[in-house]
Short mmCIF file of N, CA, C and O in Angstrom, two decimals:
data_model
loop_
_atom_site.label_atom_id
_atom_site.label_comp_id
_atom_site.label_asym_id
_atom_site.label_seq_id
_atom_site.Cartn_x
_atom_site.Cartn_y
_atom_site.Cartn_z
N LEU A 1 -147.34 -9.36 -13.52
CA LEU A 1 -148.02 -10.22 -12.57
C LEU A 1 -149.50 -9.87 -12.53
O LEU A 1 -149.85 -8.72 -12.77
N PRO A 2 -150.30 -10.80 -12.16
CA PRO A 2 -151.73 -10.49 -12.01
C PRO A 2 -152.04 -9.83 -10.66
O PRO A 2 -152.87 -10.30 -9.89
N VAL A 3 -151.31 -8.75 -10.37
CA VAL A 3 -151.54 -7.95 -9.16
C VAL A 3 -151.57 -6.48 -9.58
O VAL A 3 -150.98 -6.12 -10.59
N GLU A 4 -152.26 -5.67 -8.80
CA GLU A 4 -152.32 -4.24 -9.12
C GLU A 4 -151.09 -3.49 -8.65
O GLU A 4 -150.70 -2.49 -9.25
N ASP A 5 -150.47 -3.95 -7.57
CA ASP A 5 -149.36 -3.21 -6.98
C ASP A 5 -148.24 -4.18 -6.61
O ASP A 5 -148.28 -4.84 -5.56
N ALA A 6 -147.24 -4.27 -7.46
CA ALA A 6 -146.12 -5.19 -7.24
C ALA A 6 -145.32 -4.81 -5.99
O ALA A 6 -144.75 -5.69 -5.34
N GLU A 7 -145.29 -3.53 -5.63
CA GLU A 7 -144.57 -3.13 -4.42
C GLU A 7 -145.25 -3.73 -3.18
O GLU A 7 -144.59 -4.25 -2.29
N ASP A 8 -146.57 -3.68 -3.15
CA ASP A 8 -147.31 -4.26 -2.03
C ASP A 8 -147.07 -5.78 -1.99
O ASP A 8 -146.87 -6.35 -0.91
N PHE A 9 -147.08 -6.41 -3.14
CA PHE A 9 -146.82 -7.85 -3.21
C PHE A 9 -145.42 -8.18 -2.70
O PHE A 9 -145.23 -9.11 -1.91
N ALA A 10 -144.43 -7.40 -3.10
CA ALA A 10 -143.04 -7.63 -2.68
C ALA A 10 -142.91 -7.49 -1.17
O ALA A 10 -142.24 -8.31 -0.52
N LYS A 11 -143.53 -6.47 -0.60
CA LYS A 11 -143.50 -6.28 0.86
C LYS A 11 -144.18 -7.45 1.57
O LYS A 11 -143.68 -7.95 2.57
N TRP A 12 -145.32 -7.87 1.05
CA TRP A 12 -146.07 -8.98 1.64
C TRP A 12 -145.23 -10.25 1.62
O TRP A 12 -145.19 -10.99 2.60
N MET A 13 -144.55 -10.50 0.50
CA MET A 13 -143.70 -11.70 0.40
C MET A 13 -142.64 -11.70 1.50
O MET A 13 -142.32 -12.76 2.06
N LEU A 14 -142.09 -10.54 1.83
CA LEU A 14 -141.03 -10.48 2.83
C LEU A 14 -141.53 -10.48 4.27
O LEU A 14 -140.86 -10.99 5.17
N THR A 15 -142.71 -9.94 4.49
CA THR A 15 -143.17 -9.79 5.87
C THR A 15 -144.21 -10.80 6.31
O THR A 15 -144.28 -11.13 7.50
N ASP A 16 -145.03 -11.29 5.38
CA ASP A 16 -146.18 -12.11 5.78
C ASP A 16 -146.23 -13.50 5.15
O ASP A 16 -147.15 -14.25 5.42
N PHE A 17 -145.30 -13.83 4.28
CA PHE A 17 -145.35 -15.11 3.57
C PHE A 17 -144.07 -15.90 3.77
O PHE A 17 -142.98 -15.34 3.71
N ASP A 18 -144.22 -17.19 4.00
CA ASP A 18 -143.08 -18.10 3.94
C ASP A 18 -143.60 -19.52 3.81
O ASP A 18 -144.73 -19.82 4.14
N VAL A 19 -142.75 -20.37 3.29
CA VAL A 19 -142.99 -21.82 3.24
C VAL A 19 -141.79 -22.45 3.93
O VAL A 19 -140.66 -22.30 3.45
N ASN A 20 -142.03 -23.07 5.06
CA ASN A 20 -140.95 -23.68 5.84
C ASN A 20 -139.83 -22.68 6.14
O ASN A 20 -138.64 -23.00 6.06
N GLY A 21 -140.22 -21.44 6.44
CA GLY A 21 -139.24 -20.41 6.80
C GLY A 21 -138.52 -19.76 5.64
O GLY A 21 -137.60 -18.99 5.85
N GLU A 22 -138.94 -20.05 4.41
CA GLU A 22 -138.28 -19.48 3.23
C GLU A 22 -139.27 -18.64 2.42
O GLU A 22 -140.46 -18.93 2.37
N THR A 23 -138.75 -17.60 1.78
CA THR A 23 -139.53 -16.76 0.89
C THR A 23 -138.63 -16.31 -0.26
O THR A 23 -137.49 -16.76 -0.37
N VAL A 24 -139.15 -15.43 -1.09
CA VAL A 24 -138.38 -14.91 -2.23
C VAL A 24 -138.43 -13.39 -2.18
O VAL A 24 -139.50 -12.81 -1.96
N MET A 25 -137.28 -12.77 -2.35
CA MET A 25 -137.23 -11.31 -2.39
C MET A 25 -137.23 -10.88 -3.86
O MET A 25 -136.45 -11.38 -4.66
N VAL A 26 -138.14 -9.96 -4.19
CA VAL A 26 -138.24 -9.43 -5.55
C VAL A 26 -138.18 -7.91 -5.48
O VAL A 26 -138.42 -7.31 -4.44
N ALA A 27 -137.86 -7.30 -6.60
CA ALA A 27 -137.85 -5.84 -6.68
C ALA A 27 -139.05 -5.38 -7.50
O ALA A 27 -139.27 -5.89 -8.60
N PRO A 28 -139.85 -4.45 -6.98
CA PRO A 28 -140.96 -3.92 -7.77
C PRO A 28 -140.43 -3.29 -9.06
O PRO A 28 -139.39 -2.63 -9.06
N GLY A 29 -141.14 -3.50 -10.16
CA GLY A 29 -140.66 -3.08 -11.47
C GLY A 29 -140.73 -1.59 -11.75
O GLY A 29 -139.98 -1.08 -12.58
N PHE A 30 -141.60 -0.85 -11.05
CA PHE A 30 -141.80 0.56 -11.40
C PHE A 30 -140.52 1.39 -11.27
O PHE A 30 -140.33 2.36 -11.98
N GLY A 31 -139.63 1.00 -10.39
CA GLY A 31 -138.40 1.76 -10.18
C GLY A 31 -137.41 1.65 -11.32
O GLY A 31 -136.42 2.38 -11.36
N PHE A 32 -137.67 0.76 -12.25
CA PHE A 32 -136.76 0.56 -13.38
C PHE A 32 -137.21 1.32 -14.63
O PHE A 32 -136.63 1.16 -15.69
N TYR A 33 -138.25 2.13 -14.51
CA TYR A 33 -138.79 2.87 -15.64
C TYR A 33 -138.76 4.37 -15.35
O TYR A 33 -138.86 4.78 -14.20
N HIS A 34 -138.68 5.15 -16.40
CA HIS A 34 -138.71 6.61 -16.28
C HIS A 34 -140.08 7.06 -15.77
O HIS A 34 -140.18 7.94 -14.92
N ASP A 35 -141.14 6.46 -16.28
CA ASP A 35 -142.51 6.76 -15.86
C ASP A 35 -142.91 5.76 -14.78
O ASP A 35 -142.98 4.56 -15.02
N SER A 36 -143.16 6.23 -13.56
CA SER A 36 -143.42 5.33 -12.43
C SER A 36 -144.74 4.57 -12.56
O SER A 36 -144.99 3.65 -11.79
N ASN A 37 -145.61 4.96 -13.49
CA ASN A 37 -146.85 4.21 -13.71
C ASN A 37 -146.61 2.94 -14.51
O ASN A 37 -147.40 2.01 -14.46
N VAL A 38 -145.53 2.92 -15.25
CA VAL A 38 -145.16 1.73 -16.01
C VAL A 38 -144.48 0.76 -15.05
O VAL A 38 -143.71 1.16 -14.19
N GLY A 39 -144.78 -0.48 -15.16
CA GLY A 39 -144.14 -1.48 -14.31
C GLY A 39 -144.78 -1.65 -12.95
O GLY A 39 -144.25 -2.37 -12.11
N LYS A 40 -145.93 -1.03 -12.71
CA LYS A 40 -146.57 -1.11 -11.40
C LYS A 40 -146.97 -2.55 -11.05
O LYS A 40 -147.02 -2.91 -9.89
N SER A 41 -147.22 -3.38 -12.06
CA SER A 41 -147.59 -4.78 -11.80
C SER A 41 -146.46 -5.73 -12.19
O SER A 41 -146.69 -6.92 -12.37
N GLN A 42 -145.25 -5.21 -12.33
CA GLN A 42 -144.11 -6.02 -12.72
C GLN A 42 -143.10 -6.13 -11.58
O GLN A 42 -143.05 -5.27 -10.70
N ILE A 43 -142.30 -7.20 -11.63
CA ILE A 43 -141.22 -7.37 -10.66
C ILE A 43 -139.94 -7.70 -11.41
O ILE A 43 -139.97 -8.09 -12.58
N ARG A 44 -138.84 -7.56 -10.71
CA ARG A 44 -137.53 -7.98 -11.23
C ARG A 44 -136.96 -9.02 -10.27
O ARG A 44 -137.11 -8.92 -9.06
N LEU A 45 -136.30 -9.99 -10.85
CA LEU A 45 -135.65 -11.04 -10.07
C LEU A 45 -134.18 -11.08 -10.42
O LEU A 45 -133.80 -10.80 -11.55
N ALA A 46 -133.35 -11.46 -9.47
CA ALA A 46 -131.94 -11.70 -9.75
C ALA A 46 -131.82 -13.11 -10.30
O ALA A 46 -132.49 -14.03 -9.83
N PHE A 47 -131.01 -13.28 -11.30
CA PHE A 47 -130.79 -14.61 -11.87
C PHE A 47 -129.87 -15.41 -10.97
O PHE A 47 -128.83 -14.93 -10.53
N VAL A 48 -130.27 -16.63 -10.69
CA VAL A 48 -129.51 -17.52 -9.81
C VAL A 48 -128.89 -18.62 -10.67
O VAL A 48 -129.57 -19.25 -11.46
N LEU A 49 -127.59 -18.84 -10.52
CA LEU A 49 -126.92 -19.83 -11.35
C LEU A 49 -127.23 -21.27 -10.93
O LEU A 49 -127.21 -22.16 -11.76
N ASN A 50 -127.52 -21.48 -9.67
CA ASN A 50 -127.83 -22.83 -9.20
C ASN A 50 -129.26 -23.17 -9.61
O ASN A 50 -130.22 -22.58 -9.11
N CYS A 51 -129.41 -24.14 -10.49
CA CYS A 51 -130.73 -24.48 -11.03
C CYS A 51 -131.71 -24.93 -9.95
O CYS A 51 -132.90 -24.62 -10.02
N GLU A 52 -131.25 -25.66 -8.96
CA GLU A 52 -132.14 -26.11 -7.89
C GLU A 52 -132.65 -24.94 -7.07
O GLU A 52 -133.82 -24.90 -6.70
N ASP A 53 -131.79 -23.97 -6.79
CA ASP A 53 -132.22 -22.77 -6.07
C ASP A 53 -133.23 -21.97 -6.89
O ASP A 53 -134.21 -21.45 -6.37
N LEU A 54 -132.99 -21.88 -8.19
CA LEU A 54 -133.89 -21.16 -9.07
C LEU A 54 -135.26 -21.84 -9.12
O LEU A 54 -136.30 -21.18 -9.03
N LYS A 55 -135.29 -23.16 -9.23
CA LYS A 55 -136.55 -23.89 -9.23
C LYS A 55 -137.31 -23.69 -7.93
O LYS A 55 -138.53 -23.50 -7.93
N LYS A 56 -136.58 -23.72 -6.81
CA LYS A 56 -137.21 -23.51 -5.50
C LYS A 56 -137.80 -22.10 -5.41
O LYS A 56 -138.93 -21.92 -4.94
N ALA A 57 -137.06 -21.11 -5.88
CA ALA A 57 -137.52 -19.73 -5.83
C ALA A 57 -138.77 -19.53 -6.69
O ALA A 57 -139.73 -18.87 -6.28
N ILE A 58 -138.78 -20.12 -7.88
CA ILE A 58 -139.94 -19.99 -8.76
C ILE A 58 -141.15 -20.67 -8.14
O ILE A 58 -142.27 -20.16 -8.20
N ASN A 59 -140.96 -21.82 -7.51
CA ASN A 59 -142.06 -22.51 -6.84
C ASN A 59 -142.59 -21.67 -5.68
O ASN A 59 -143.81 -21.53 -5.51
N LEU A 60 -141.70 -21.10 -4.88
CA LEU A 60 -142.13 -20.23 -3.78
C LEU A 60 -142.88 -19.01 -4.30
O LEU A 60 -143.88 -18.58 -3.72
N LEU A 61 -142.40 -18.45 -5.40
CA LEU A 61 -143.06 -17.30 -6.00
C LEU A 61 -144.47 -17.66 -6.46
O LEU A 61 -145.43 -16.92 -6.23
N LYS A 62 -144.64 -18.82 -7.07
CA LYS A 62 -145.97 -19.27 -7.51
C LYS A 62 -146.91 -19.46 -6.33
O LYS A 62 -148.04 -18.98 -6.34
N ILE A 63 -146.43 -20.14 -5.29
CA ILE A 63 -147.26 -20.36 -4.10
C ILE A 63 -147.64 -19.02 -3.47
O ILE A 63 -148.79 -18.79 -3.11
N GLY A 64 -146.66 -18.12 -3.34
CA GLY A 64 -146.92 -16.81 -2.76
C GLY A 64 -147.90 -16.00 -3.59
O GLY A 64 -148.81 -15.37 -3.04
N LEU A 65 -147.76 -16.03 -4.89
CA LEU A 65 -148.66 -15.29 -5.77
C LEU A 65 -150.08 -15.83 -5.66
O LEU A 65 -151.05 -15.07 -5.55
N ASP A 66 -150.23 -17.14 -5.64
CA ASP A 66 -151.56 -17.75 -5.48
C ASP A 66 -152.19 -17.33 -4.15
O ASP A 66 -153.37 -16.96 -4.10
N GLU A 67 -151.42 -17.37 -3.07
CA GLU A 67 -151.93 -16.99 -1.76
C GLU A 67 -152.28 -15.51 -1.69
O GLU A 67 -153.30 -15.12 -1.15
N TYR A 68 -151.42 -14.68 -2.25
CA TYR A 68 -151.63 -13.23 -2.26
C TYR A 68 -152.91 -12.89 -3.01
O TYR A 68 -153.70 -12.05 -2.57
N LYS A 69 -153.12 -13.52 -4.14
CA LYS A 69 -154.34 -13.26 -4.93
C LYS A 69 -155.59 -13.65 -4.16
O LYS A 69 -156.61 -12.97 -4.23
N LYS A 70 -155.55 -14.76 -3.41
CA LYS A 70 -156.70 -15.19 -2.61
C LYS A 70 -157.03 -14.14 -1.54
O LYS A 70 -158.18 -13.81 -1.31
N ILE A 71 -155.99 -13.63 -0.90
CA ILE A 71 -156.17 -12.66 0.18
C ILE A 71 -156.67 -11.32 -0.36
O ILE A 71 -157.46 -10.63 0.28
N ASN A 72 -156.21 -10.93 -1.55
CA ASN A 72 -156.50 -9.60 -2.08
C ASN A 72 -157.53 -9.59 -3.20
O ASN A 72 -157.58 -8.65 -3.99
N SER A 73 -158.37 -10.59 -3.27
CA SER A 73 -159.39 -10.59 -4.33
C SER A 73 -160.75 -10.25 -3.80
O SER A 73 -161.00 -10.06 -2.68
#
């Protein structure tokens, strides 16, 4: 992601961002690597089988990322 700290972004998505009461929960990527410096700007998502839910989640993620970048630039 174009963010310096995916953990901060993930927390922000859960606590400070929503669209019509909905948001997306992501896992910061650093916890999936042996070296905690790797993955600092990465996230992990759970795969959703319902295509409409997946499209909604990706759209919310895009809106949230755009808003987060504006606030933190």
